[in-house]
Amino acid sequence: MRLSKRGEYALRSLINLGIATKVGRSLVRVTELAKAEDMPVKFLEQVMQQLREAGYVESERGKHGGYRLTKPATKITIGQVVRLIDGPLAPVGCVSQAAYEKCSCPDETHCGLRMLMLDVRNAIAAILDCYTLADVVEVTTRKMVTNGWPLPFSTPGNTPAAVQPGENSGRTRAALTSPSEGVIHQLLGDYAI
Amino acid sequence: MRLSKRGEYALRSLINLGIATKVGRSLVRVTELAKAEDMPVKFLEQVMQQLREAGYVESERGKHGGYRLTKPATKITIGQVVRLIDGPLAPVGCVSQAAYEKCSCPDETHCGLRMLMLDVRNAIAAILDCYTLADVVEVTTRKMVTNGWPLPFSTPGNTPAAVQPGENSGRTRAALTSPSEGVIHQLLGDYAI
DNA sequence: TCGATACTACATTGAATTAATAGGATTTAT
DNA sequence: ATAAATCCTATTAATTCAATGTAGTATCGA
């Protein structure tokens, strides 16, 4: 049930790019992203290219180059990213929505294991397809701001105080099943449905 | 978020051994288990050994040998088996209960990704630690019985009609969070909490 | 006792995936 | 031109996963 390092690095980088956007930094270098989360630079380069090809980020080359998000963080669900990097969320192919594949059991309609794994798949998807990058950025930054911590990637002109709150309101969350419990839901507070 | 083939085969075999117990078959050969779900025999042998070492099954050697469950199916949760074969349920090490490991992020208390993955871990664990092998066996066999199908591993003297229902009642389910939705819960019907 | 059957143990191999590294080519600002 | 960044391709190292092979051992039935 593991998220790969590749997937983890991709999400960490997107989250940091989301934070950078929030504090007014347009471009972030790969070396900065790598340093912020202690990730191997050259490996992260590959991951960023994959994210670029998929349209989540865009790059500028040359001396003052770097990466930025191409779309608002509210439009990127975590599930999309995980599927891109790590493949289907489903534990077994025969319960995958996006990439179904027949399994070896004699009859799927009677397979108890399949039904159980379908529940697992739905539980995972309910969370990962529900929350967006903006939600995770919000959770990450809110606690830092209230603790008076400086946000990463903030330039001298963009102090934490300059961060405008509520940029996340007016959301429409595409919830499949509302994850009515869970730390993310609680931390999101009144922003959540 | 994948369940390995090894884990899948282990669960399939345990389920079939559970069915065999239900229909009065004490021992099932590896070749039978393999044939029933189209699994490679030699690979399954290794998996069965691992299950034996962990105490879930016992074997009898020799001509009429085979495997059987060592404990009642109600005492084996799916989560236990998955952890044994595939390791922690948690997508990332920093949210694992059984096998925590520090991650590379600068501060875990502010890490939004970690909180999200904690929710995922809890959602998975809520299902896999809640349902037992007996539940999955019940779901698998009930539909077969109502459809008039013969159960696998039933010997001439043990027809499906000879299966006594309700052997599963009086359960005490160790639910963490009740999975109030989900196909398994529905199919279990009045047996569920 | 002999032989067939079936599990056990161990060794190895092949394939696939993942993680990381390396080196250079290209682009851009100074 | 030079420095600094992305981009591209290749390679490797490690790990996991799946499967196979071979030899051995226990048991039963004739």
Short mmCIF file of C-alpha atoms (C1' of nucleotides) in Angstrom, two decimals:
data_model
loop_
_atom_site.label_atom_id
_atom_site.label_comp_id
_atom_site.label_asym_id
_atom_site.label_seq_id
_atom_site.Cartn_x
_atom_site.Cartn_y
_atom_site.Cartn_z
CA MET A 1 0.00 0.00 0.00
CA ARG A 2 3.06 2.12 -0.42
CA LEU A 3 3.46 5.49 -2.12
CA SER A 4 6.69 5.44 -4.12
CA LYS A 5 9.51 7.85 -3.44
CA ARG A 6 8.88 9.26 -6.88
CA GLY A 7 5.27 9.95 -5.97
CA GLU A 8 6.23 11.38 -2.62
CA TYR A 9 8.79 13.72 -4.18
CA ALA A 10 6.29 14.83 -6.80
CA LEU A 11 3.70 15.72 -4.18
CA ARG A 12 6.23 17.45 -1.93
CA SER A 13 7.43 19.55 -4.84
CA LEU A 14 3.94 20.49 -5.95
CA ILE A 15 3.05 21.47 -2.41
CA ASN A 16 6.14 23.66 -2.19
CA LEU A 17 5.35 25.23 -5.55
CA GLY A 18 1.90 25.92 -4.18
CA ILE A 19 3.40 27.62 -1.16
CA ALA A 20 5.72 29.61 -3.41
CA THR A 21 2.77 30.80 -5.46
CA LYS A 22 1.06 31.84 -2.26
CA VAL A 23 3.99 33.98 -1.13
CA GLY A 24 4.46 35.55 -4.54
CA ARG A 25 7.44 33.58 -5.79
CA SER A 26 6.87 32.83 -9.44
CA LEU A 27 9.77 30.48 -10.14
CA VAL A 28 11.49 27.94 -7.94
CA ARG A 29 14.67 26.14 -8.91
CA VAL A 30 14.92 22.35 -8.69
CA THR A 31 17.87 22.71 -6.34
CA GLU A 32 15.71 24.75 -3.98
CA LEU A 33 12.90 22.22 -4.07
CA ALA A 34 15.37 19.41 -3.49
CA LYS A 35 17.03 21.17 -0.59
CA ALA A 36 13.74 22.05 1.10
CA GLU A 37 12.76 18.40 1.50
CA ASP A 38 16.16 16.73 1.27
CA MET A 39 15.53 15.06 -2.06
CA PRO A 40 18.20 13.99 -4.60
CA VAL A 41 18.50 16.75 -7.18
CA LYS A 42 19.00 14.74 -10.35
CA PHE A 43 16.22 12.35 -9.47
CA LEU A 44 13.90 15.24 -8.78
CA GLU A 45 14.77 16.73 -12.17
CA GLN A 46 13.22 13.67 -13.78
CA VAL A 47 10.15 13.85 -11.63
CA MET A 48 9.66 17.52 -12.46
CA GLN A 49 9.90 16.76 -16.16
CA GLN A 50 7.20 14.16 -15.76
CA LEU A 51 5.03 16.72 -14.02
CA ARG A 52 5.77 19.19 -16.80
CA GLU A 53 4.83 16.71 -19.53
CA ALA A 54 1.59 16.06 -17.68
CA GLY A 55 0.84 19.77 -17.58
CA TYR A 56 0.95 20.41 -13.84
CA VAL A 57 4.00 22.65 -13.97
CA GLU A 58 5.82 24.75 -16.52
CA SER A 59 9.47 25.65 -16.63
CA GLU A 60 11.65 28.51 -17.67
CA ARG A 61 15.13 27.67 -18.81
CA GLY A 62 18.29 29.63 -18.59
CA LYS A 63 20.03 31.42 -15.82
CA HIS A 64 17.04 32.51 -13.80
CA GLY A 65 14.94 29.52 -14.66
CA GLY A 66 12.81 27.25 -12.52
CA TYR A 67 9.37 25.73 -12.16
CA ARG A 68 5.94 27.04 -11.37
CA LEU A 69 2.43 25.61 -11.26
CA THR A 70 0.48 25.97 -14.49
CA LYS A 71 -2.96 25.84 -12.94
CA PRO A 72 -4.50 26.93 -9.66
CA ALA A 73 -3.82 24.52 -6.83
CA THR A 74 -7.57 24.17 -6.32
CA LYS A 75 -7.76 22.42 -9.68
CA ILE A 76 -5.21 19.73 -8.87
CA THR A 77 -6.39 16.79 -6.81
CA ILE A 78 -3.89 14.61 -5.02
CA GLY A 79 -5.44 11.54 -6.59
CA GLN A 80 -4.62 12.78 -10.09
CA VAL A 81 -0.99 13.19 -9.22
CA VAL A 82 -0.67 9.84 -7.46
CA ARG A 83 -2.28 8.08 -10.43
CA LEU A 84 0.07 9.83 -12.82
CA ILE A 85 3.20 8.82 -10.95
CA ASP A 86 2.28 5.58 -9.23
CA GLY A 87 -0.58 4.22 -11.30
CA PRO A 88 -4.03 3.14 -10.12
CA LEU A 89 -5.10 3.71 -6.53
CA ALA A 90 -6.73 0.28 -6.38
CA PRO A 91 -4.87 -2.44 -4.45
CA VAL A 92 -5.78 -5.00 -7.12
CA GLY A 93 -6.48 -4.53 -10.81
CA CYS A 94 -9.96 -6.01 -10.73
CA VAL A 95 -11.31 -3.09 -8.66
CA SER A 96 -9.58 -0.29 -10.51
CA GLN A 97 -11.85 2.30 -12.10
CA ALA A 98 -9.22 3.84 -14.31
CA ALA A 99 -7.30 0.69 -15.22
CA TYR A 100 -9.41 -2.40 -14.71
CA GLU A 101 -7.85 -5.74 -15.41
CA LYS A 102 -9.32 -9.16 -15.00
CA CYS A 103 -7.99 -11.22 -12.16
CA SER A 104 -7.39 -14.94 -11.88
CA CYS A 105 -10.28 -15.82 -9.61
CA PRO A 106 -12.95 -18.10 -11.08
CA ASP A 107 -15.82 -15.66 -10.65
CA GLU A 108 -15.51 -12.00 -9.76
CA THR A 109 -19.12 -11.63 -8.70
CA HIS A 110 -18.61 -14.10 -5.85
CA CYS A 111 -15.14 -12.99 -4.84
CA GLY A 112 -15.14 -11.68 -1.29
CA LEU A 113 -11.59 -10.49 -1.56
CA ARG A 114 -12.53 -8.35 -4.51
CA MET A 115 -15.38 -6.73 -2.60
CA LEU A 116 -13.12 -5.98 0.32
CA MET A 117 -10.49 -4.46 -1.93
CA LEU A 118 -13.19 -2.46 -3.66
CA ASP A 119 -14.01 -0.90 -0.31
CA VAL A 120 -10.34 -0.14 0.23
CA ARG A 121 -10.02 1.41 -3.19
CA ASN A 122 -13.09 3.55 -2.59
CA ALA A 123 -11.83 4.67 0.79
CA ILE A 124 -8.51 5.73 -0.68
CA ALA A 125 -10.12 7.43 -3.66
CA ALA A 126 -12.61 9.23 -1.42
CA ILE A 127 -9.72 10.96 0.29
CA LEU A 128 -7.25 11.42 -2.53
CA ASP A 129 -9.79 12.52 -5.14
CA CYS A 130 -11.47 14.82 -2.66
CA TYR A 131 -8.63 16.96 -1.45
CA THR A 132 -6.75 19.29 -3.71
CA LEU A 133 -3.25 20.62 -3.67
CA ALA A 134 -4.69 23.85 -2.31
CA ASP A 135 -6.08 21.99 0.71
CA VAL A 136 -2.72 20.46 1.53
CA VAL A 137 -0.96 23.78 1.03
CA GLU A 138 -3.49 25.42 3.31
CA VAL A 139 -3.01 22.82 6.04
CA THR A 140 0.74 23.08 5.76
CA THR A 141 0.96 26.85 5.83
CA ARG A 142 -1.78 27.68 8.30
CA LYS A 143 -0.01 26.12 11.24
CA MET A 144 3.26 27.74 10.25
CA VAL A 145 1.66 31.16 10.03
CA THR A 146 -0.12 30.87 13.38
CA ASN A 147 3.15 29.74 14.95
CA GLY A 148 4.88 32.76 13.45
CA TRP A 149 7.17 30.65 11.31
CA PRO A 150 8.48 32.05 8.05
CA LEU A 151 7.02 30.28 5.05
CA PRO A 152 9.50 28.62 2.72
CA PHE A 153 10.37 30.43 -0.52
CA SER A 154 9.22 33.74 0.86
CA THR A 155 11.32 36.63 -0.40
CA PRO A 156 12.09 39.71 1.77
CA GLY A 157 9.19 41.60 0.24
CA ASN A 158 6.75 38.79 0.91
CA THR A 159 6.58 38.12 4.62
CA PRO A 160 4.11 35.63 6.06
CA ALA A 161 1.96 38.58 7.07
CA ALA A 162 1.55 39.45 3.41
CA VAL A 163 -0.19 36.17 2.77
CA GLN A 164 -3.82 36.83 2.20
CA PRO A 165 -6.10 34.33 3.90
CA GLY A 166 -9.30 33.00 2.43
CA GLU A 167 -7.92 32.60 -1.06
CA ASN A 168 -9.33 29.15 -0.84
CA SER A 169 -12.95 29.94 -0.14
CA GLY A 170 -15.77 29.55 -2.57
CA ARG A 171 -14.50 26.08 -3.30
CA THR A 172 -16.48 23.33 -4.84
CA ARG A 173 -15.14 20.05 -3.65
CA ALA A 174 -15.79 17.03 -5.81
CA ALA A 175 -16.37 14.68 -2.92
CA LEU A 176 -17.26 11.08 -3.69
CA THR A 177 -17.90 10.11 -0.12
CA SER A 178 -17.43 12.80 2.47
CA PRO A 179 -14.50 11.87 4.69
CA SER A 180 -16.32 13.17 7.72
CA GLU A 181 -13.51 12.12 10.00
CA GLY A 182 -9.79 12.50 9.53
CA VAL A 183 -7.18 15.03 10.49
CA ILE A 184 -7.18 16.87 7.20
CA HIS A 185 -10.90 17.46 7.40
CA GLN A 186 -10.60 18.76 10.93
CA LEU A 187 -7.66 21.01 10.18
CA LEU A 188 -9.37 22.47 7.16
CA GLY A 189 -12.11 23.56 9.53
CA ASP A 190 -14.72 25.81 8.04
CA TYR A 191 -13.18 25.59 4.62
CA ALA A 192 -14.35 22.02 4.38
CA ILE A 193 -17.81 21.05 3.31
CA MET B 1 -1.17 1.50 -3.35
CA ARG B 2 -0.83 -2.00 -4.68
CA LEU B 3 -1.31 -5.31 -2.93
CA SER B 4 1.48 -7.62 -4.08
CA LYS B 5 0.76 -10.88 -5.87
CA ARG B 6 2.27 -12.63 -2.89
CA GLY B 7 -0.22 -10.93 -0.61
CA GLU B 8 -3.08 -11.60 -2.97
CA TYR B 9 -2.23 -15.28 -3.21
CA ALA B 10 -1.92 -15.55 0.54
CA LEU B 11 -5.36 -14.05 1.06
CA ARG B 12 -6.96 -16.14 -1.67
CA SER B 13 -5.51 -19.29 -0.16
CA LEU B 14 -6.63 -18.41 3.34
CA ILE B 15 -10.11 -17.67 2.07
CA ASN B 16 -10.25 -21.01 0.31
CA LEU B 17 -8.99 -22.79 3.39
CA GLY B 18 -11.76 -21.03 5.28
CA ILE B 19 -14.32 -22.30 2.80
CA ALA B 20 -12.83 -25.78 3.05
CA THR B 21 -13.21 -25.68 6.83
CA LYS B 22 -16.80 -24.63 6.37
CA VAL B 23 -17.64 -27.57 4.15
CA GLY B 24 -15.85 -30.04 6.37
CA ARG B 25 -12.66 -30.53 4.42
CA SER B 26 -9.81 -30.62 6.88
CA LEU B 27 -6.84 -30.61 4.51
CA VAL B 28 -6.33 -28.98 1.14
CA ARG B 29 -3.32 -29.61 -1.07
CA VAL B 30 -1.28 -26.74 -2.45
CA THR B 31 -2.01 -27.94 -5.96
CA GLU B 32 -5.74 -27.67 -5.29
CA LEU B 33 -5.39 -24.17 -3.88
CA ALA B 34 -3.28 -23.19 -6.84
CA LYS B 35 -5.70 -24.62 -9.34
CA ALA B 36 -8.75 -23.01 -7.74
CA GLU B 37 -7.41 -19.50 -8.32
CA ASP B 38 -4.96 -20.13 -11.13
CA MET B 39 -1.86 -19.46 -9.08
CA PRO B 40 1.65 -20.81 -9.77
CA VAL B 41 2.16 -23.88 -7.59
CA LYS B 42 5.77 -23.45 -6.56
CA PHE B 43 5.36 -19.81 -5.78
CA LEU B 44 2.31 -20.59 -3.70
CA GLU B 45 4.30 -23.22 -1.81
CA GLN B 46 6.60 -20.46 -0.58
CA VAL B 47 3.68 -18.28 0.40
CA MET B 48 2.09 -21.15 2.32
CA GLN B 49 5.33 -21.74 4.19
CA GLN B 50 5.36 -18.11 5.19
CA LEU B 51 1.79 -18.44 6.44
CA ARG B 52 2.74 -21.59 8.32
CA GLU B 53 5.72 -19.95 9.99
CA ALA B 54 3.45 -17.11 11.05
CA GLY B 55 1.01 -19.59 12.59
CA TYR B 56 -2.01 -19.04 10.38
CA VAL B 57 -1.97 -22.51 8.84
CA GLU B 58 -0.55 -25.88 9.65
CA SER B 59 0.45 -28.62 7.29
CA GLU B 60 0.43 -32.36 7.21
CA ARG B 61 3.07 -34.03 5.14
CA GLY B 62 2.98 -37.19 3.15
CA LYS B 63 0.58 -38.67 0.70
CA HIS B 64 -2.64 -37.27 2.08
CA GLY B 65 -1.07 -34.10 3.30
CA GLY B 66 -2.10 -30.52 2.84
CA TYR B 67 -2.85 -27.33 4.70
CA ARG B 68 -5.54 -26.22 7.08
CA LEU B 69 -6.23 -23.14 9.17
CA THR B 70 -4.84 -23.30 12.70
CA LYS B 71 -7.26 -20.84 14.23
CA PRO B 72 -10.88 -19.90 13.64
CA ALA B 73 -11.34 -17.56 10.70
CA THR B 74 -12.99 -15.06 13.03
CA LYS B 75 -9.64 -14.57 14.75
CA ILE B 76 -7.71 -13.65 11.62
CA THR B 77 -8.06 -10.09 10.37
CA ILE B 78 -7.16 -9.25 6.81
CA GLY B 79 -4.93 -6.45 8.04
CA GLN B 80 -2.74 -8.88 9.96
CA VAL B 81 -2.13 -10.97 6.88
CA VAL B 82 -1.43 -8.01 4.62
CA ARG B 83 1.06 -6.60 7.11
CA LEU B 84 2.77 -9.97 7.37
CA ILE B 85 3.22 -10.35 3.64
CA ASP B 86 3.41 -6.81 2.32
CA GLY B 87 4.52 -4.79 5.30
CA PRO B 88 2.90 -1.67 6.76
CA LEU B 89 -0.46 -0.48 5.49
CA ALA B 90 0.68 3.13 5.60
CA PRO B 91 1.54 4.79 2.26
CA VAL B 92 4.54 6.50 3.82
CA GLY B 93 6.70 5.46 6.75
CA CYS B 94 6.05 8.58 8.81
CA VAL B 95 2.39 7.64 9.37
CA SER B 96 2.88 3.95 10.05
CA GLN B 97 1.70 2.74 13.44
CA ALA B 98 3.52 -0.58 13.32
CA ALA B 99 6.70 0.57 11.57
CA TYR B 100 7.18 4.31 11.91
CA GLU B 101 10.18 5.85 10.23
CA LYS B 102 11.17 9.45 10.06
CA CYS B 103 10.78 11.15 6.73
CA SER B 104 12.87 13.80 5.04
CA CYS B 105 10.54 16.75 5.48
CA PRO B 106 11.80 19.59 7.68
CA ASP B 107 8.98 19.39 10.22
CA GLU B 108 6.43 16.61 10.53
CA THR B 109 4.02 18.64 12.61
CA HIS B 110 3.49 21.10 9.75
CA CYS B 111 3.53 18.59 6.92
CA GLY B 112 0.20 18.61 5.10
CA LEU B 113 1.18 15.62 3.02
CA ARG B 114 1.77 13.63 6.17
CA MET B 115 -1.66 14.50 7.54
CA LEU B 116 -3.31 13.50 4.30
CA MET B 117 -1.46 10.21 4.22
CA LEU B 118 -2.37 9.64 7.84
CA ASP B 119 -6.01 9.84 6.82
CA VAL B 120 -5.37 7.37 4.02
CA ARG B 121 -3.59 5.01 6.37
CA ASN B 122 -6.43 5.20 8.85
CA ALA B 123 -9.03 4.61 6.17
CA ILE B 124 -7.22 1.51 4.96
CA ALA B 125 -6.63 0.21 8.47
CA ALA B 126 -10.25 0.84 9.43
CA ILE B 127 -11.32 -1.62 6.75
CA LEU B 128 -8.53 -4.16 6.82
CA ASP B 129 -8.26 -4.37 10.60
CA CYS B 130 -12.01 -4.53 10.96
CA TYR B 131 -12.96 -7.41 8.74
CA THR B 132 -11.84 -10.94 9.44
CA LEU B 133 -11.22 -13.89 7.22
CA ALA B 134 -14.60 -15.21 8.37
CA ASP B 135 -16.31 -12.12 6.97
CA VAL B 136 -14.72 -12.53 3.59
CA VAL B 137 -15.50 -16.25 3.55
CA GLU B 138 -19.08 -15.47 4.47
CA VAL B 139 -19.46 -12.92 1.68
CA THR B 140 -17.88 -15.27 -0.82
CA THR B 141 -19.95 -18.32 0.07
CA ARG B 142 -23.30 -16.72 0.78
CA LYS B 143 -23.87 -15.62 -2.78
CA MET B 144 -22.75 -19.00 -4.09
CA VAL B 145 -25.13 -20.81 -1.80
CA THR B 146 -28.11 -18.64 -2.68
CA ASN B 147 -27.32 -19.12 -6.35
CA GLY B 148 -27.22 -22.86 -5.82
CA TRP B 149 -23.56 -23.12 -6.78
CA PRO B 150 -21.46 -25.89 -5.33
CA LEU B 151 -18.87 -24.58 -2.92
CA PRO B 152 -15.26 -25.32 -3.76
CA PHE B 153 -13.54 -28.15 -1.89
CA SER B 154 -16.87 -29.72 -0.94
CA THR B 155 -16.71 -33.49 -0.86
CA PRO B 156 -19.69 -35.68 -1.91
CA GLY B 157 -20.82 -36.00 1.69
CA ASN B 158 -20.72 -32.28 2.26
CA THR B 159 -23.11 -30.58 -0.11
CA PRO B 160 -23.73 -26.85 0.11
CA ALA B 161 -27.01 -27.64 1.83
CA ALA B 162 -25.04 -29.19 4.66
CA VAL B 163 -23.41 -25.87 5.40
CA GLN B 164 -24.83 -24.54 8.58
CA PRO B 165 -25.55 -20.81 8.48
CA GLY B 166 -25.07 -18.46 11.36
CA GLU B 167 -21.74 -19.96 12.40
CA ASN B 168 -20.53 -16.43 12.29
CA SER B 169 -22.95 -14.81 14.67
CA GLY B 170 -22.12 -13.65 18.14
CA ARG B 171 -19.12 -11.90 16.71
CA THR B 172 -17.24 -9.12 18.33
CA ARG B 173 -15.72 -6.94 15.69
CA ALA B 174 -12.77 -4.80 16.67
CA ALA B 175 -13.80 -1.82 14.63
CA LEU B 176 -11.60 1.24 14.74
CA THR B 177 -13.91 3.40 12.73
CA SER B 178 -17.08 1.81 11.55
CA PRO B 179 -17.01 1.59 7.76
CA SER B 180 -20.66 2.49 7.54
CA GLU B 181 -20.61 2.42 3.77
CA GLY B 182 -18.96 -0.06 1.46
CA VAL B 183 -20.03 -3.21 -0.30
CA ILE B 184 -18.65 -5.60 2.28
CA HIS B 185 -20.61 -3.94 5.03
CA GLN B 186 -23.79 -4.11 3.00
CA LEU B 187 -23.31 -7.70 1.94
CA LEU B 188 -22.61 -8.78 5.48
CA GLY B 189 -26.05 -7.45 6.28
CA ASP B 190 -27.33 -8.21 9.74
CA TYR B 191 -24.10 -9.90 10.71
CA ALA B 192 -22.39 -6.54 10.70
CA ILE B 193 -22.52 -4.16 13.60
"C1'" DT C 1 9.68 -53.23 2.29
"C1'" DC C 2 8.91 -50.61 -1.92
"C1'" DG C 3 7.20 -47.04 -4.54
"C1'" DA C 4 4.18 -43.27 -5.40
"C1'" DT C 5 2.63 -39.10 -3.64
"C1'" DA C 6 3.01 -34.70 -1.62
"C1'" DC C 7 5.05 -31.47 1.36
"C1'" DT C 8 9.79 -29.21 2.72
"C1'" DA C 9 13.97 -26.72 2.09
"C1'" DC C 10 17.11 -24.23 -0.29
"C1'" DA C 11 19.14 -22.23 -4.21
"C1'" DT C 12 18.89 -19.64 -8.17
"C1'" DT C 13 17.28 -16.97 -11.80
"C1'" DG C 14 14.83 -13.78 -14.53
"C1'" DA C 15 11.99 -9.83 -14.94
"C1'" DA C 16 10.32 -5.69 -13.51
"C1'" DT C 17 10.35 -1.71 -10.87
"C1'" DT C 18 12.37 1.74 -8.30
"C1'" DA C 19 15.91 4.87 -6.91
"C1'" DA C 20 19.64 7.23 -7.85
"C1'" DT C 21 23.61 8.93 -10.50
"C1'" DA C 22 26.26 10.74 -14.48
"C1'" DG C 23 27.33 13.54 -18.34
"C1'" DG C 24 26.39 16.39 -21.63
"C1'" DA C 25 23.27 19.52 -24.56
"C1'" DT C 26 20.47 23.48 -24.68
"C1'" DT C 27 18.74 27.80 -23.22
"C1'" DT C 28 18.92 32.34 -21.07
"C1'" DA C 29 20.60 36.37 -18.43
"C1'" DT C 30 24.43 38.99 -17.37
"C1'" DA D 1 31.84 34.58 -23.36
"C1'" DT D 2 30.43 32.85 -19.02
"C1'" DA D 3 27.50 31.22 -15.49
"C1'" DA D 4 23.46 29.01 -14.21
"C1'" DA D 5 19.63 26.81 -14.99
"C1'" DT D 6 16.61 23.26 -17.42
"C1'" DC D 7 16.49 19.34 -20.59
"C1'" DC D 8 17.71 14.83 -22.36
"C1'" DT D 9 19.60 10.25 -22.44
"C1'" DA D 10 21.96 6.62 -20.59
"C1'" DT D 11 23.43 3.77 -17.03
"C1'" DT D 12 23.60 1.55 -12.79
"C1'" DA D 13 22.63 -0.04 -8.35
"C1'" DA D 14 19.41 -1.84 -5.35
"C1'" DT D 15 15.35 -3.88 -4.35
"C1'" DT D 16 11.40 -6.43 -4.90
"C1'" DC D 17 8.77 -9.74 -7.06
"C1'" DA D 18 7.69 -13.89 -9.44
"C1'" DA D 19 8.88 -18.09 -10.88
"C1'" DT D 20 11.68 -22.28 -11.48
"C1'" DG D 21 14.75 -26.13 -10.30
"C1'" DT D 22 16.55 -29.67 -7.56
"C1'" DA D 23 17.05 -32.52 -3.95
"C1'" DG D 24 15.26 -34.33 0.26
"C1'" DT D 25 11.84 -36.20 3.59
"C1'" DA D 26 7.62 -37.94 5.49
"C1'" DT D 27 3.57 -40.77 4.87
"C1'" DC D 28 0.52 -43.99 2.99
"C1'" DG D 29 -0.90 -48.01 0.50
"C1'" DA D 30 0.06 -52.20 -1.72
#
